[in-house]
mmCIF file of N, CA and C in Angstrom:
data_model
loop_
_atom_site.group_PDB
_atom_site.id
_atom_site.type_symbol
_atom_site.label_atom_id
_atom_site.label_comp_id
_atom_site.label_asym_id
_atom_site.label_seq_id
_atom_site.Cartn_x
_atom_site.Cartn_y
_atom_site.Cartn_z
ATOM 1 N N GLY A 479 -24.065 348.275 133.330
ATOM 2 C CA GLY A 479 -25.014 348.701 134.294
ATOM 3 C C GLY A 479 -25.128 347.460 134.925
ATOM 4 N N ARG A 480 -24.833 345.987 134.513
ATOM 5 C CA ARG A 480 -25.196 344.732 134.760
ATOM 6 C C ARG A 480 -24.098 344.790 136.248
ATOM 7 N N ASN A 481 -24.735 344.306 137.371
ATOM 8 C CA ASN A 481 -24.242 343.937 138.436
ATOM 9 C C ASN A 481 -22.948 343.130 137.998
ATOM 10 N N PHE A 482 -22.258 342.743 139.103
ATOM 11 C CA PHE A 482 -21.577 341.483 139.220
ATOM 12 C C PHE A 482 -20.679 341.882 140.589
ATOM 13 N N THR A 483 -20.022 340.514 141.277
ATOM 14 C CA THR A 483 -19.157 340.273 142.155
ATOM 15 C C THR A 483 -17.678 339.552 141.900
ATOM 16 N N LEU A 484 -17.226 340.544 142.964
ATOM 17 C CA LEU A 484 -15.912 340.436 143.495
ATOM 18 C C LEU A 484 -15.713 340.134 145.159
ATOM 19 N N TYR A 485 -14.714 340.054 145.032
ATOM 20 C CA TYR A 485 -14.066 339.653 146.677
ATOM 21 C C TYR A 485 -12.953 340.917 147.097
ATOM 22 N N LEU A 486 -13.618 341.529 148.026
ATOM 23 C CA LEU A 486 -13.120 342.372 148.362
ATOM 24 C C LEU A 486 -12.176 342.002 149.766
ATOM 25 N N TYR A 487 -10.947 341.802 149.755
ATOM 26 C CA TYR A 487 -9.596 341.756 150.709
ATOM 27 C C TYR A 487 -9.102 342.719 151.315
ATOM 28 N N VAL A 488 -8.493 342.473 152.234
ATOM 29 C CA VAL A 488 -8.432 343.530 152.968
ATOM 30 C C VAL A 488 -7.225 343.479 154.647
ATOM 31 N N GLY A 489 -6.223 342.895 154.833
ATOM 32 C CA GLY A 489 -5.683 342.797 155.872
ATOM 33 C C GLY A 489 -5.248 343.114 156.628
ATOM 34 N N ASN A 490 -4.844 343.974 158.195
ATOM 35 C CA ASN A 490 -4.040 344.645 158.974
ATOM 36 C C ASN A 490 -3.249 343.904 159.508
ATOM 37 N N HIS A 491 -2.072 344.265 158.999
ATOM 38 C CA HIS A 491 -0.598 343.555 159.539
ATOM 39 C C HIS A 491 -0.006 345.470 160.135
ATOM 40 N N GLU A 492 -0.181 346.263 160.758
ATOM 41 C CA GLU A 492 0.200 347.349 161.088
ATOM 42 C C GLU A 492 0.436 347.470 162.938
ATOM 43 N N GLY A 493 0.016 346.559 163.051
ATOM 44 C CA GLY A 493 0.039 346.157 164.889
ATOM 45 C C GLY A 493 -0.747 347.144 165.635
ATOM 46 N N HIS A 494 -1.666 347.851 165.479
ATOM 47 C CA HIS A 494 -2.181 348.018 165.575
ATOM 48 C C HIS A 494 -3.740 347.762 165.206
ATOM 49 N N LEU A 495 -4.983 348.972 165.951
ATOM 50 C CA LEU A 495 -6.346 348.804 164.999
ATOM 51 C C LEU A 495 -6.334 349.897 163.785
ATOM 52 N N GLU A 496 -6.491 349.720 162.923
ATOM 53 C CA GLU A 496 -6.450 350.491 161.933
ATOM 54 C C GLU A 496 -7.967 350.623 161.545
ATOM 55 N N TYR A 497 -8.540 351.751 161.172
ATOM 56 C CA TYR A 497 -10.009 352.261 160.431
ATOM 57 C C TYR A 497 -9.693 352.399 158.960
ATOM 58 N N TYR A 498 -9.863 351.354 157.633
ATOM 59 C CA TYR A 498 -9.650 351.785 156.484
ATOM 60 C C TYR A 498 -10.990 351.992 155.925
ATOM 61 N N ASN A 499 -10.733 352.695 154.816
ATOM 62 C CA ASN A 499 -11.465 353.025 153.293
ATOM 63 C C ASN A 499 -10.710 352.076 152.496
ATOM 64 N N VAL A 500 -11.870 351.483 151.517
ATOM 65 C CA VAL A 500 -11.380 351.204 150.227
ATOM 66 C C VAL A 500 -11.897 352.048 149.315
ATOM 67 N N LEU A 501 -11.705 352.894 148.484
ATOM 68 C CA LEU A 501 -12.426 353.820 147.353
ATOM 69 C C LEU A 501 -11.969 352.876 146.252
ATOM 70 N N VAL A 502 -13.406 352.897 145.394
ATOM 71 C CA VAL A 502 -13.864 352.144 144.536
ATOM 72 C C VAL A 502 -13.505 353.458 143.157
ATOM 73 N N LYS A 503 -12.618 352.922 142.068
ATOM 74 C CA LYS A 503 -13.067 354.242 141.208
ATOM 75 C C LYS A 503 -12.053 353.781 139.511
ATOM 76 N N LEU A 504 -12.534 354.763 138.906
ATOM 77 C CA LEU A 504 -12.686 354.704 137.262
ATOM 78 C C LEU A 504 -11.655 355.501 136.612
ATOM 79 N N GLY A 505 -10.947 354.986 136.149
ATOM 80 C CA GLY A 505 -10.004 355.673 134.969
ATOM 81 C C GLY A 505 -9.908 354.858 134.110
ATOM 82 N N ASP A 506 -9.306 355.165 132.756
ATOM 83 C CA ASP A 506 -8.261 355.127 131.897
ATOM 84 C C ASP A 506 -6.984 354.632 131.411
ATOM 85 N N ARG A 507 -6.386 354.222 130.261
ATOM 86 C CA ARG A 507 -5.048 354.227 129.892
ATOM 87 C C ARG A 507 -4.366 355.649 130.655
ATOM 88 N N ASN A 508 -5.239 356.982 130.560
ATOM 89 C CA ASN A 508 -3.963 357.805 130.216
ATOM 90 C C ASN A 508 -3.920 358.206 132.060
ATOM 91 N N SER A 509 -4.747 357.604 132.630
ATOM 92 C CA SER A 509 -5.094 357.679 134.494
ATOM 93 C C SER A 509 -3.354 357.406 135.062
ATOM 94 N N THR A 510 -3.542 358.015 135.856
ATOM 95 C CA THR A 510 -1.862 358.244 137.066
ATOM 96 C C THR A 510 -2.312 357.533 138.025
ATOM 97 N N ILE A 511 -1.526 356.797 138.445
ATOM 98 C CA ILE A 511 -1.362 355.875 139.733
ATOM 99 C C ILE A 511 -0.416 355.760 140.499
ATOM 100 N N ASN A 512 -0.312 355.600 141.552
ATOM 101 C CA ASN A 512 1.399 354.443 141.795
ATOM 102 C C ASN A 512 1.117 354.954 143.710
ATOM 103 N N GLU A 513 2.645 354.332 144.381
ATOM 104 C CA GLU A 513 2.459 354.966 145.783
ATOM 105 C C GLU A 513 2.147 355.775 146.153
ATOM 106 N N ASN A 514 2.867 356.666 145.196
ATOM 107 C CA ASN A 514 2.604 358.133 145.951
ATOM 108 C C ASN A 514 1.205 358.926 145.461
ATOM 109 N N VAL A 515 0.870 358.650 144.731
ATOM 110 C CA VAL A 515 -0.182 359.467 143.859
ATOM 111 C C VAL A 515 -1.843 358.669 144.009
ATOM 112 N N SER A 516 -2.553 358.630 144.401
ATOM 113 C CA SER A 516 -4.304 358.313 143.760
ATOM 114 C C SER A 516 -4.759 358.878 142.993
ATOM 115 N N LEU A 517 -6.063 357.991 142.238
ATOM 116 C CA LEU A 517 -5.870 357.933 141.259
ATOM 117 C C LEU A 517 -7.103 359.211 140.904
ATOM 118 N N TYR A 518 -7.064 360.965 140.349
ATOM 119 C CA TYR A 518 -7.819 361.628 140.165
ATOM 120 C C TYR A 518 -9.009 361.669 139.675
ATOM 121 N N SER A 519 -10.363 360.839 140.644
ATOM 122 C CA SER A 519 -11.316 360.416 139.839
ATOM 123 C C SER A 519 -12.002 359.970 141.625
ATOM 124 N N THR A 520 -13.727 361.245 140.976
ATOM 125 C CA THR A 520 -14.611 360.141 141.911
ATOM 126 C C THR A 520 -14.707 359.038 142.297
ATOM 127 N N PRO A 521 -14.747 358.624 142.989
ATOM 128 C CA PRO A 521 -14.845 356.747 144.046
ATOM 129 C C PRO A 521 -16.737 357.052 143.038
ATOM 130 N N ILE A 522 -16.589 355.621 142.748
ATOM 131 C CA ILE A 522 -18.620 355.113 142.632
ATOM 132 C C ILE A 522 -18.191 353.906 143.559
ATOM 133 N N TYR A 523 -18.090 353.906 144.729
ATOM 134 C CA TYR A 523 -17.924 352.881 145.615
ATOM 135 C C TYR A 523 -17.325 353.516 146.671
ATOM 136 N N THR A 524 -17.401 353.077 147.908
ATOM 137 C CA THR A 524 -16.317 352.893 149.345
ATOM 138 C C THR A 524 -17.076 352.362 150.070
ATOM 139 N N PHE A 525 -15.876 351.907 150.596
ATOM 140 C CA PHE A 525 -16.330 350.083 151.428
ATOM 141 C C PHE A 525 -15.134 350.747 152.745
ATOM 142 N N SER A 526 -15.767 350.895 154.115
ATOM 143 C CA SER A 526 -15.081 350.848 154.905
ATOM 144 C C SER A 526 -15.172 350.026 156.018
ATOM 145 N N MET A 527 -14.137 349.728 156.830
ATOM 146 C CA MET A 527 -14.016 348.179 157.538
ATOM 147 C C MET A 527 -12.684 348.939 158.993
ATOM 148 N N MET A 528 -12.801 348.521 160.158
ATOM 149 C CA MET A 528 -12.066 347.985 161.445
ATOM 150 C C MET A 528 -11.198 347.550 161.221
ATOM 151 N N LEU A 529 -10.099 346.812 161.541
ATOM 152 C CA LEU A 529 -9.554 345.882 161.664
ATOM 153 C C LEU A 529 -8.338 345.785 163.169
ATOM 154 N N VAL A 530 -8.421 344.730 163.985
ATOM 155 C CA VAL A 530 -7.396 344.875 165.064
ATOM 156 C C VAL A 530 -6.384 344.026 164.196
ATOM 157 N N ASN A 531 -5.163 344.977 164.827
ATOM 158 C CA ASN A 531 -3.609 343.729 164.086
ATOM 159 C C ASN A 531 -4.027 342.143 164.063
ATOM 160 N N ASN A 532 -3.575 341.898 162.861
ATOM 161 C CA ASN A 532 -3.302 340.584 162.560
ATOM 162 C C ASN A 532 -5.021 340.033 161.650
ATOM 163 N N GLN A 533 -5.819 341.335 161.745
ATOM 164 C CA GLN A 533 -7.222 340.785 161.181
ATOM 165 C C GLN A 533 -7.075 340.830 159.894
ATOM 166 N N THR A 534 -8.511 340.364 158.873
ATOM 167 C CA THR A 534 -8.591 340.414 158.130
ATOM 168 C C THR A 534 -9.917 340.477 157.077
ATOM 169 N N TYR A 535 -10.116 341.435 156.570
ATOM 170 C CA TYR A 535 -11.413 341.574 156.068
ATOM 171 C C TYR A 535 -12.206 340.981 154.536
ATOM 172 N N LEU A 536 -12.808 340.385 154.486
ATOM 173 C CA LEU A 536 -12.930 339.124 153.051
ATOM 174 C C LEU A 536 -14.427 338.989 152.885
ATOM 175 N N GLN A 537 -14.948 340.271 151.956
ATOM 176 C CA GLN A 537 -16.675 340.492 151.480
ATOM 177 C C GLN A 537 -16.577 340.568 149.991
ATOM 178 N N PRO A 538 -18.212 339.576 149.484
ATOM 179 C CA PRO A 538 -17.750 339.597 148.328
ATOM 180 C C PRO A 538 -18.867 341.447 148.672
ATOM 181 N N ILE A 539 -18.387 341.889 147.099
ATOM 182 C CA ILE A 539 -18.919 343.102 146.813
ATOM 183 C C ILE A 539 -19.551 343.250 145.627
ATOM 184 N N THR A 540 -20.583 343.640 145.415
ATOM 185 C CA THR A 540 -21.424 343.945 143.965
ATOM 186 C C THR A 540 -21.404 345.479 143.674
ATOM 187 N N LEU A 541 -20.971 345.170 141.842
ATOM 188 C CA LEU A 541 -20.519 346.337 141.348
ATOM 189 C C LEU A 541 -21.227 346.449 139.645
ATOM 190 N N SER A 542 -21.247 347.707 139.625
ATOM 191 C CA SER A 542 -21.154 347.408 138.062
ATOM 192 C C SER A 542 -20.883 349.220 137.795
ATOM 193 N N ILE A 543 -20.737 348.745 136.489
ATOM 194 C CA ILE A 543 -19.615 350.055 135.687
ATOM 195 C C ILE A 543 -20.776 350.860 134.444
ATOM 196 N N PRO A 544 -20.797 352.014 134.795
ATOM 197 C CA PRO A 544 -22.149 352.779 134.470
ATOM 198 C C PRO A 544 -22.358 352.896 133.468
ATOM 199 N N HIS A 545 -20.999 352.643 132.249
ATOM 200 C CA HIS A 545 -21.537 353.212 130.916
ATOM 201 C C HIS A 545 -20.289 351.824 129.817
ATOM 202 N N PRO A 546 -20.519 351.296 128.943
ATOM 203 C CA PRO A 546 -19.680 350.701 128.114
ATOM 204 C C PRO A 546 -17.866 351.195 127.830
ATOM 205 N N GLY A 547 -17.123 351.032 127.719
ATOM 206 C CA GLY A 547 -15.949 351.299 127.328
ATOM 207 C C GLY A 547 -15.086 350.193 127.364
ATOM 208 N N THR A 548 -13.583 350.441 126.449
ATOM 209 C CA THR A 548 -12.735 349.722 126.260
ATOM 210 C C THR A 548 -11.448 350.111 127.101
ATOM 211 N N ASN A 549 -10.974 349.456 127.847
ATOM 212 C CA ASN A 549 -9.050 349.756 128.690
ATOM 213 C C ASN A 549 -10.246 350.473 129.273
ATOM 214 N N ILE A 550 -10.946 350.288 130.071
ATOM 215 C CA ILE A 550 -11.588 350.683 131.722
ATOM 216 C C ILE A 550 -10.493 350.474 132.532
ATOM 217 N N ARG A 551 -10.299 351.273 133.319
ATOM 218 C CA ARG A 551 -9.600 350.542 134.828
ATOM 219 C C ARG A 551 -10.036 351.164 135.988
ATOM 220 N N LEU A 552 -10.386 349.622 136.517
ATOM 221 C CA LEU A 552 -11.500 349.446 137.979
ATOM 222 C C LEU A 552 -10.386 349.583 139.246
ATOM 223 N N VAL A 553 -10.108 350.310 139.724
ATOM 224 C CA VAL A 553 -8.962 350.626 140.721
ATOM 225 C C VAL A 553 -9.714 350.880 142.269
ATOM 226 N N PHE A 554 -9.048 350.205 143.080
ATOM 227 C CA PHE A 554 -9.706 350.306 143.999
ATOM 228 C C PHE A 554 -7.848 350.355 145.309
ATOM 229 N N GLU A 555 -7.898 351.684 145.768
ATOM 230 C CA GLU A 555 -6.944 352.215 146.772
ATOM 231 C C GLU A 555 -7.372 351.823 147.841
ATOM 232 N N LEU A 556 -6.840 351.626 148.924
ATOM 233 C CA LEU A 556 -6.337 351.539 150.507
ATOM 234 C C LEU A 556 -6.038 353.131 150.887
ATOM 235 N N TRP A 557 -7.246 353.061 151.820
ATOM 236 C CA TRP A 557 -6.966 354.773 152.569
ATOM 237 C C TRP A 557 -6.716 354.233 154.504
ATOM 238 N N ALA A 558 -6.230 354.677 155.272
ATOM 239 C CA ALA A 558 -5.995 354.569 155.959
ATOM 240 C C ALA A 558 -6.397 356.834 157.107
ATOM 241 N N PHE A 559 -7.330 355.966 158.128
ATOM 242 C CA PHE A 559 -7.214 356.856 158.881
ATOM 243 C C PHE A 559 -6.418 357.337 159.661
ATOM 244 N N ASN A 560 -5.893 358.748 159.328
ATOM 245 C CA ASN A 560 -5.097 359.520 160.423
ATOM 246 C C ASN A 560 -5.456 359.881 161.792
ATOM 247 N N ALA A 561 -5.423 359.446 162.860
ATOM 248 C CA ALA A 561 -5.940 360.289 164.138
ATOM 249 C C ALA A 561 -5.436 361.845 164.459
ATOM 250 N N SER A 562 -3.949 361.987 163.975
ATOM 251 C CA SER A 562 -3.488 363.262 164.119
ATOM 252 C C SER A 562 -4.013 364.313 162.975
ATOM 253 N N THR A 563 -4.500 363.634 161.661
ATOM 254 C CA THR A 563 -5.174 364.832 161.218
ATOM 255 C C THR A 563 -6.441 364.915 160.813
ATOM 256 N N ASP A 564 -7.082 364.102 161.942
ATOM 257 C CA ASP A 564 -8.441 364.128 161.718
ATOM 258 C C ASP A 564 -9.115 363.536 160.462
ATOM 259 N N THR A 565 -8.322 362.807 159.691
ATOM 260 C CA THR A 565 -8.685 362.478 157.856
ATOM 261 C C THR A 565 -8.360 360.989 157.420
ATOM 262 N N PHE A 566 -8.385 360.744 156.537
ATOM 263 C CA PHE A 566 -8.067 359.334 155.792
ATOM 264 C C PHE A 566 -7.140 360.530 154.571
ATOM 265 N N THR A 567 -5.822 359.257 154.968
ATOM 266 C CA THR A 567 -4.895 359.718 154.222
ATOM 267 C C THR A 567 -4.326 357.606 153.207
ATOM 268 N N TYR A 568 -4.251 358.266 151.797
ATOM 269 C CA TYR A 568 -3.715 357.209 151.085
ATOM 270 C C TYR A 568 -2.966 356.956 151.474
ATOM 271 N N THR A 569 -2.581 355.380 151.172
ATOM 272 C CA THR A 569 -1.456 354.430 151.819
ATOM 273 C C THR A 569 -0.242 354.275 150.807
ATOM 274 N N GLY A 570 -1.480 354.501 149.738
ATOM 275 C CA GLY A 570 0.056 354.079 148.552
ATOM 276 C C GLY A 570 -0.275 352.579 147.978
ATOM 277 N N ILE A 571 -1.179 352.251 148.896
ATOM 278 C CA ILE A 571 -1.867 350.202 148.043
ATOM 279 C C ILE A 571 -2.736 351.133 147.391
ATOM 280 N N TYR A 572 -2.615 349.911 145.988
ATOM 281 C CA TYR A 572 -3.472 350.230 145.477
ATOM 282 C C TYR A 572 -4.058 348.928 144.702
ATOM 283 N N ASN A 573 -4.577 348.590 143.903
ATOM 284 C CA ASN A 573 -4.851 347.449 142.462
ATOM 285 C C ASN A 573 -6.039 347.877 141.678
ATOM 286 N N GLN A 574 -5.963 347.232 140.664
ATOM 287 C CA GLN A 574 -6.330 347.287 139.535
ATOM 288 C C GLN A 574 -6.921 346.367 138.750
ATOM 289 N N LEU A 575 -8.208 346.405 137.668
ATOM 290 C CA LEU A 575 -8.358 345.344 136.612
ATOM 291 C C LEU A 575 -8.621 346.389 135.701
ATOM 292 N N TRP A 576 -8.896 345.607 134.367
ATOM 293 C CA TRP A 576 -8.290 346.367 133.426
ATOM 294 C C TRP A 576 -10.013 345.776 132.541
ATOM 295 N N LEU A 577 -10.873 346.380 132.346
ATOM 296 C CA LEU A 577 -12.044 345.765 131.537
ATOM 297 C C LEU A 577 -12.721 346.302 130.404
ATOM 298 N N ASN A 578 -13.051 345.795 129.540
ATOM 299 C CA ASN A 578 -13.870 346.262 127.892
ATOM 300 C C ASN A 578 -15.357 345.673 128.820
ATOM 301 N N VAL A 579 -16.315 347.057 128.382
ATOM 302 C CA VAL A 579 -17.821 346.956 129.275
ATOM 303 C C VAL A 579 -18.739 347.147 127.825
ATOM 304 N N THR A 580 -19.571 346.034 127.384
ATOM 305 C CA THR A 580 -19.783 346.072 126.388
ATOM 306 C C THR A 580 -21.408 346.874 126.970
ATOM 307 N N SER A 581 -22.432 347.211 125.914
ATOM 308 C CA SER A 581 -23.747 347.230 126.508
ATOM 309 C C SER A 581 -24.468 346.190 126.390
ATOM 310 N N ALA A 582 -25.444 346.232 127.099
ATOM 311 C CA ALA A 582 -26.419 344.637 126.552
ATOM 312 C C ALA A 582 -27.049 344.955 125.309
ATOM 313 N N SER A 583 -27.512 344.053 124.285
ATOM 314 C CA SER A 583 -28.096 343.981 123.886
ATOM 315 C C SER A 583 -29.315 343.725 123.625
ATOM 316 N N ARG A 584 -30.339 344.271 122.817
ATOM 317 C CA ARG A 584 -31.904 344.147 123.592
ATOM 318 C C ARG A 584 -32.295 343.390 122.251
#
């Protein structure tokens, strides 16, 4: 439950303005994610940004993991707004960190 800070970096090289969401999700060793399938998990955080072509977003973000565990998969998925469907769609781009989270001793 303690806070920690990471830096979130997103770059737009699509040739036009893009509206992005980065969804932060938790999984484990058995979780499936790849360039075709997003992680089937409820997001614990969402970060939104609009970037013009060749613009980057670099921002410190503060997160916490709500429970202790071993081999927790912290996943960051990139979703882009699709104007023709008026929804965000998974881009197939993701990153992940493997964590072991302990509970604070008292």
